[in-house]
Amino acid sequence: DDQISALSKHASKIRLDDVKDGQERDKDKADRATSEQVLDQRTRMILYQMINRGAVSEVHGAISTGKEANVYGAVAYPDIHGPPVQRAVKVYKTAILSFKDRERYITGEHRFKSGADKGNNRKMVKLWAEKEFRNLRRIHSAGIACPEPIQLKLHVLVMDFLGDRKGWAYPRLRDATIPADDAEQIWMHLYIQLLGIMRRMYQVCKLVHADLSEYNILYNDKQLYIIDVSQSVEHDHPRSLEFLRMDIKNTGDFFRRQGVDTLSDRTVFDFITI
Ligand code: ADP
Ligand code: MN
């Protein structure tokens, strides 16, 4: 059929190793510790459509399997004669999930006023993916280092891959290896860099990350990259300043543990908001 011909036309593939249907899953459930990364039929169809349109050409194994989403490595050929580029595909989970946690980000968010149907999981994940896509676009346009959003379809988001040429994703700041002989200076540099990012995000993007920590920042070569922005809120959200204080505390605590002589949370709050 036309999906198949589209596949062969672009000489593209989804590695079925990584993208199995339910039947295959049952078959090797026992020897597969990572069965959670299995994609459902709808998600597979979306990936095939994306392959059709060239956003991705190959989808590889999972970089991360989380509670709410899986992230897969992927490759695309944006220019047919050019080199391949690496991409990341974030697939929000439609099942299993409890969205209770997330309610506080939605209530009061004017971008959610229409379409938020808390009883409909599919609609909800689509909204989260949409929110992440738009937030990434805004953050990326403001010149803040983050994955560039490439394409969105329902609960599947394609973005820039943050990693090296061999396909290794940059580590989370939490897992970053900082050269010991220069550590003090680098941590200070990163702290100041993050304050600048948070201020820019607030003042230019009009956003508060709302889940900012060493887990949602990637690190490479003295550069921080902001990720995971589906829950980020507009600064006029009724609880945005509460979320901002939480972001300041979490990141401040982390840098204090690295031995950085940080500013007080209060001072940082003023720096960001004034
Ligand atoms: P969640 O925390 O909701 O599972 P994240 O957006 O934080 O989802 O992504 C989970 C992990 O996937 C990250 O910690 C990071 O290791 C990896 N990751 C996410 N986006 C990218 C990307 N664009 N490039 C490389 N790795 C990524
Ligand atoms: Mn995360």
Tab-separated table of C-alpha atoms and ligand atoms in Angstrom:
chain	number	residue	atom	x	y	z
A	1	ASP	CA	0.000	0.000	0.000
A	2	ASP	CA	1.005	3.661	-0.094
A	3	GLN	CA	2.710	3.622	3.304
A	4	ILE	CA	4.961	0.825	2.133
A	5	SER	CA	5.753	2.485	-1.186
A	6	ALA	CA	6.464	5.730	0.626
A	7	LEU	CA	8.883	3.852	2.794
A	8	SER	CA	10.729	2.287	-0.069
A	9	LYS	CA	10.675	5.487	-2.081
A	10	HIS	CA	12.592	7.304	0.595
A	11	ALA	CA	14.705	4.267	1.339
A	12	SER	CA	13.762	4.870	4.922
A	13	LYS	CA	13.090	2.537	7.713
A	14	ILE	CA	11.847	2.283	11.207
A	15	ARG	CA	13.953	-0.318	12.886
A	16	LEU	CA	11.350	-2.845	13.863
A	17	ASP	CA	13.624	-4.053	16.596
A	18	ASP	CA	12.667	-0.970	18.452
A	19	VAL	CA	9.185	-0.436	17.172
A	20	LYS	CA	7.178	-3.548	17.757
A	21	ASP	CA	3.491	-4.224	17.885
A	22	GLY	CA	1.638	-5.925	20.684
A	23	GLN	CA	1.924	-9.445	19.343
A	24	GLU	CA	5.684	-9.317	19.038
A	25	ARG	CA	5.867	-7.736	22.413
A	26	ASP	CA	4.093	-10.654	24.034
A	27	LYS	CA	6.461	-12.993	22.282
A	28	ASP	CA	9.610	-11.607	23.797
A	29	LYS	CA	8.320	-9.851	26.847
A	30	ALA	CA	10.288	-12.214	29.003
A	31	ASP	CA	13.697	-11.323	27.635
A	32	ARG	CA	13.018	-7.667	27.136
A	33	ALA	CA	13.507	-5.470	30.121
A	34	THR	CA	12.700	-2.424	28.025
A	35	SER	CA	9.266	-3.490	26.825
A	36	GLU	CA	7.866	-0.122	27.921
A	37	GLN	CA	9.459	1.510	24.913
A	38	VAL	CA	7.197	-0.459	22.578
A	39	LEU	CA	5.088	1.833	20.428
A	40	ASP	CA	1.409	1.385	19.813
A	41	GLN	CA	-0.152	1.186	16.375
A	42	ARG	CA	-1.205	4.837	16.261
A	43	THR	CA	2.246	6.040	17.176
A	44	ARG	CA	3.803	3.810	14.544
A	45	MET	CA	1.441	5.263	11.936
A	46	ILE	CA	2.445	8.801	12.899
A	47	LEU	CA	6.106	7.873	12.560
A	48	TYR	CA	5.449	6.404	9.108
A	49	GLN	CA	3.708	9.641	8.088
A	50	MET	CA	6.635	11.654	9.377
A	51	ILE	CA	9.008	9.495	7.386
A	52	ASN	CA	6.804	10.247	4.399
A	53	ARG	CA	7.327	13.945	4.906
A	54	GLY	CA	11.009	13.693	5.573
A	55	ALA	CA	11.067	14.904	9.176
A	56	VAL	CA	12.731	11.632	10.125
A	57	SER	CA	14.084	8.772	8.059
A	58	GLU	CA	15.045	6.238	10.671
A	59	VAL	CA	13.894	5.913	14.234
A	60	HIS	CA	16.332	4.113	16.476
A	61	GLY	CA	16.354	2.941	20.044
A	62	ALA	CA	15.135	4.821	23.077
A	63	ILE	CA	17.422	7.457	24.571
A	64	SER	CA	15.132	7.691	27.543
A	65	THR	CA	12.041	5.923	28.787
A	66	GLY	CA	10.178	8.033	31.286
A	67	LYS	CA	6.926	8.020	33.148
A	68	GLU	CA	5.215	10.384	30.738
A	69	ALA	CA	7.221	10.127	27.539
A	70	ASN	CA	9.889	8.174	25.687
A	71	VAL	CA	12.597	9.874	23.690
A	72	TYR	CA	14.073	8.095	20.646
A	73	GLY	CA	17.121	8.829	18.573
A	74	ALA	CA	16.418	9.364	14.867
A	75	VAL	CA	18.125	10.305	11.637
A	76	ALA	CA	16.839	12.498	8.798
A	77	TYR	CA	18.097	13.531	5.376
A	78	PRO	CA	16.735	17.083	5.006
A	79	ASP	CA	18.761	17.533	1.813
A	80	ILE	CA	18.659	14.455	-0.364
A	81	HIS	CA	22.292	14.843	-1.421
A	82	GLY	CA	23.466	16.158	1.906
A	83	PRO	CA	24.611	14.462	5.047
A	84	PRO	CA	22.200	12.905	7.543
A	85	VAL	CA	21.238	14.933	10.602
A	86	GLN	CA	20.376	13.493	13.969
A	87	ARG	CA	17.016	14.138	15.536
A	88	ALA	CA	15.202	13.249	18.710
A	89	VAL	CA	11.604	12.049	18.756
A	90	LYS	CA	9.631	12.529	21.943
A	91	VAL	CA	6.577	10.299	22.184
A	92	TYR	CA	4.128	11.157	24.909
A	93	LYS	CA	2.472	8.166	26.488
A	94	THR	CA	-1.253	8.061	26.001
A	95	ALA	CA	-1.986	5.196	28.324
A	96	ILE	CA	-0.936	4.316	31.880
A	97	LEU	CA	-0.534	7.928	32.817
A	98	SER	CA	-2.131	9.824	35.555
A	99	PHE	CA	-2.394	13.457	34.556
A	100	LYS	CA	-3.467	14.531	38.014
A	101	ASP	CA	-0.009	15.943	38.665
A	102	ARG	CA	-0.244	18.137	35.695
A	103	GLU	CA	-3.527	19.774	36.497
A	104	ARG	CA	-1.889	22.632	38.358
A	105	TYR	CA	-0.046	23.691	35.225
A	106	ILE	CA	-3.212	23.799	33.159
A	107	THR	CA	-5.595	25.527	35.493
A	108	GLY	CA	-5.168	29.232	34.813
A	109	GLU	CA	-3.246	28.696	31.602
A	110	HIS	CA	-5.088	30.761	28.988
A	111	ARG	CA	-3.589	28.735	26.130
A	112	PHE	CA	-5.516	25.754	27.516
A	113	LYS	CA	-8.898	27.368	27.823
A	114	SER	CA	-10.282	25.570	24.833
A	115	GLY	CA	-9.606	21.943	24.178
A	116	ALA	CA	-8.584	20.885	27.647
A	117	ASP	CA	-10.725	17.904	28.380
A	118	LYS	CA	-9.338	16.314	31.476
A	119	GLY	CA	-11.275	13.118	30.880
A	120	ASN	CA	-9.707	12.468	27.503
A	121	ASN	CA	-6.176	11.111	27.729
A	122	ARG	CA	-5.472	11.274	24.028
A	123	LYS	CA	-6.497	14.878	23.836
A	124	MET	CA	-4.469	15.657	26.918
A	125	VAL	CA	-1.203	14.197	25.624
A	126	LYS	CA	-1.752	15.986	22.334
A	127	LEU	CA	-2.038	19.232	24.282
A	128	TRP	CA	1.137	18.508	26.234
A	129	ALA	CA	3.052	17.803	23.073
A	130	GLU	CA	1.665	20.975	21.501
A	131	LYS	CA	2.632	22.972	24.537
A	132	GLU	CA	6.167	21.604	24.482
A	133	PHE	CA	6.448	22.359	20.777
A	134	ARG	CA	5.322	25.961	21.133
A	135	ASN	CA	7.433	26.576	24.212
A	136	LEU	CA	10.516	25.153	22.508
A	137	ARG	CA	9.873	27.372	19.514
A	138	ARG	CA	9.644	30.423	21.690
A	139	ILE	CA	12.736	29.542	23.707
A	140	HIS	CA	14.750	28.662	20.630
A	141	SER	CA	13.752	31.906	18.883
A	142	ALA	CA	14.952	33.847	21.899
A	143	GLY	CA	18.438	32.461	21.328
A	144	ILE	CA	18.428	30.194	24.363
A	145	ALA	CA	20.215	26.881	23.816
A	146	CYS	CA	17.565	24.155	23.532
A	147	PRO	CA	16.505	21.597	20.926
A	148	GLU	CA	15.011	23.258	17.881
A	149	PRO	CA	11.472	21.932	17.369
A	150	ILE	CA	11.063	20.437	13.905
A	151	GLN	CA	7.665	18.803	13.630
A	152	LEU	CA	4.635	17.943	15.681
A	153	LYS	CA	1.881	15.438	15.048
A	154	LEU	CA	-0.592	14.596	17.782
A	155	HIS	CA	1.506	13.247	20.677
A	156	VAL	CA	4.754	12.878	18.706
A	157	LEU	CA	7.316	15.687	18.614
A	158	VAL	CA	10.437	15.781	16.446
A	159	MET	CA	13.265	18.054	17.517
A	160	ASP	CA	17.003	18.604	17.174
A	161	PHE	CA	19.157	15.959	18.737
A	162	LEU	CA	21.472	17.302	21.427
A	163	GLY	CA	24.462	15.037	21.340
A	164	ASP	CA	27.681	14.130	19.598
A	165	ARG	CA	28.147	12.846	16.072
A	166	LYS	CA	28.296	9.273	17.208
A	167	GLY	CA	24.748	9.530	18.480
A	168	TRP	CA	25.459	9.854	22.194
A	169	ALA	CA	23.081	12.315	23.811
A	170	TYR	CA	24.677	14.997	25.949
A	171	PRO	CA	24.499	14.117	29.632
A	172	ARG	CA	22.083	15.747	32.002
A	173	LEU	CA	23.741	18.416	34.114
A	174	ARG	CA	23.349	16.033	37.009
A	175	ASP	CA	25.621	13.498	35.271
A	176	ALA	CA	28.031	15.959	33.656
A	177	THR	CA	31.747	15.344	34.045
A	178	ILE	CA	33.460	18.598	34.890
A	179	PRO	CA	37.270	18.635	34.686
A	180	ALA	CA	38.493	18.607	38.271
A	181	ASP	CA	41.369	21.036	37.821
A	182	ASP	CA	39.005	23.748	36.606
A	183	ALA	CA	35.817	22.700	38.365
A	184	GLU	CA	35.302	25.695	40.610
A	185	GLN	CA	35.517	28.160	37.773
A	186	ILE	CA	33.349	26.106	35.424
A	187	TRP	CA	30.579	25.605	37.998
A	188	MET	CA	30.542	29.354	38.636
A	189	HIS	CA	30.413	29.994	34.897
A	190	LEU	CA	27.502	27.547	34.520
A	191	TYR	CA	25.629	29.081	37.427
A	192	ILE	CA	25.859	32.543	35.925
A	193	GLN	CA	24.912	31.134	32.535
A	194	LEU	CA	21.779	29.551	34.016
A	195	LEU	CA	20.740	32.792	35.731
A	196	GLY	CA	20.969	34.490	32.350
A	197	ILE	CA	18.884	31.760	30.727
A	198	MET	CA	16.196	31.951	33.408
A	199	ARG	CA	16.030	35.724	33.105
A	200	ARG	CA	15.837	35.621	29.327
A	201	MET	CA	13.179	32.935	29.485
A	202	TYR	CA	11.133	35.124	31.788
A	203	GLN	CA	11.739	38.528	30.210
A	204	VAL	CA	11.848	37.606	26.506
A	205	CYS	CA	9.861	34.351	26.232
A	206	LYS	CA	7.473	35.303	29.043
A	207	LEU	CA	7.776	31.752	30.346
A	208	VAL	CA	8.599	30.019	33.594
A	209	HIS	CA	10.063	26.550	33.072
A	210	ALA	CA	8.255	25.111	36.107
A	211	ASP	CA	10.266	21.880	36.247
A	212	LEU	CA	13.794	23.233	36.105
A	213	SER	CA	16.499	21.176	37.747
A	214	GLU	CA	19.771	19.389	36.953
A	215	TYR	CA	17.573	16.673	35.370
A	216	ASN	CA	16.087	18.928	32.705
A	217	ILE	CA	19.275	20.654	31.642
A	218	LEU	CA	21.728	18.957	29.291
A	219	TYR	CA	25.422	19.784	29.375
A	220	ASN	CA	28.188	19.870	26.814
A	221	ASP	CA	31.428	21.799	26.669
A	222	LYS	CA	30.527	24.520	29.191
A	223	GLN	CA	27.129	25.023	27.558
A	224	LEU	CA	23.748	24.364	29.166
A	225	TYR	CA	20.722	23.277	27.135
A	226	ILE	CA	17.181	23.628	28.429
A	227	ILE	CA	14.815	20.698	27.760
A	228	ASP	CA	11.452	19.316	28.886
A	229	VAL	CA	9.257	22.399	28.663
A	230	SER	CA	5.786	20.910	28.218
A	231	GLN	CA	4.725	22.136	31.646
A	232	SER	CA	6.247	25.600	31.301
A	233	VAL	CA	3.738	28.370	31.942
A	234	GLU	CA	3.197	31.931	30.798
A	235	HIS	CA	4.388	34.466	33.322
A	236	ASP	CA	0.821	35.660	33.772
A	237	HIS	CA	-0.260	32.187	34.930
A	238	PRO	CA	-1.664	32.622	38.465
A	239	ARG	CA	0.969	30.295	39.919
A	240	SER	CA	3.916	31.243	37.709
A	241	LEU	CA	5.820	33.017	40.469
A	242	GLU	CA	5.373	30.063	42.785
A	243	PHE	CA	6.801	27.795	40.061
A	244	LEU	CA	9.616	30.263	39.465
A	245	ARG	CA	10.553	30.204	43.158
A	246	MET	CA	10.621	26.417	42.982
A	247	ASP	CA	12.889	26.511	39.906
A	248	ILE	CA	15.195	28.961	41.677
A	249	LYS	CA	15.345	26.821	44.787
A	250	ASN	CA	15.985	23.538	42.945
A	251	THR	CA	18.723	24.925	40.728
A	252	GLY	CA	20.218	27.004	43.550
A	253	ASP	CA	20.375	23.948	45.823
A	254	PHE	CA	22.113	22.002	43.072
A	255	PHE	CA	24.789	24.638	42.499
A	256	ARG	CA	25.274	25.056	46.245
A	257	ARG	CA	25.969	21.318	46.441
A	258	GLN	CA	28.644	21.824	43.778
A	259	GLY	CA	30.273	24.377	46.043
A	260	VAL	CA	29.185	27.486	44.180
A	261	ASP	CA	28.824	30.580	46.326
A	262	THR	CA	25.311	31.308	45.051
A	263	LEU	CA	23.170	34.381	45.438
A	264	SER	CA	20.211	34.121	47.787
A	265	ASP	CA	17.029	32.786	46.202
A	266	ARG	CA	15.444	36.162	46.865
A	267	THR	CA	18.178	38.018	44.990
A	268	VAL	CA	17.888	35.617	42.066
A	269	PHE	CA	14.108	36.098	42.009
A	270	ASP	CA	14.555	39.866	41.741
A	271	PHE	CA	17.261	39.494	39.108
A	272	ILE	CA	14.941	37.388	36.949
A	273	THR	CA	11.733	39.325	37.363
A	274	ILE	CA	12.813	42.971	37.512
B	1	ADP	P1	10.728	13.355	30.483
B	1	ADP	O1	11.545	13.850	31.653
B	1	ADP	O2	9.338	13.885	30.493
B	1	ADP	O3	10.794	11.876	30.333
B	1	ADP	P2	12.603	14.875	28.814
B	1	ADP	O4	12.186	15.877	27.791
B	1	ADP	O5	13.234	15.400	30.051
B	1	ADP	O6	11.348	13.935	29.116
B	1	ADP	O7	13.604	13.863	28.113
B	1	ADP	C1	14.077	12.716	28.795
B	1	ADP	C2	15.539	12.490	28.476
B	1	ADP	O8	15.717	12.287	27.077
B	1	ADP	C3	16.455	13.657	28.823
B	1	ADP	O9	16.919	13.587	30.143
B	1	ADP	C4	17.577	13.508	27.846
B	1	ADP	O10	18.521	12.574	28.351
B	1	ADP	C5	16.906	12.902	26.632
B	1	ADP	N1	16.551	13.937	25.645
B	1	ADP	C6	15.423	14.664	25.585
B	1	ADP	N2	15.416	15.495	24.541
B	1	ADP	C7	16.599	15.311	23.898
B	1	ADP	C8	17.208	15.882	22.731
B	1	ADP	N3	16.587	16.820	22.018
B	1	ADP	N4	18.437	15.439	22.379
B	1	ADP	C9	19.061	14.491	23.109
B	1	ADP	N5	18.544	13.918	24.209
B	1	ADP	C10	17.327	14.310	24.609
B	2	MN	MN	12.696	15.462	32.073
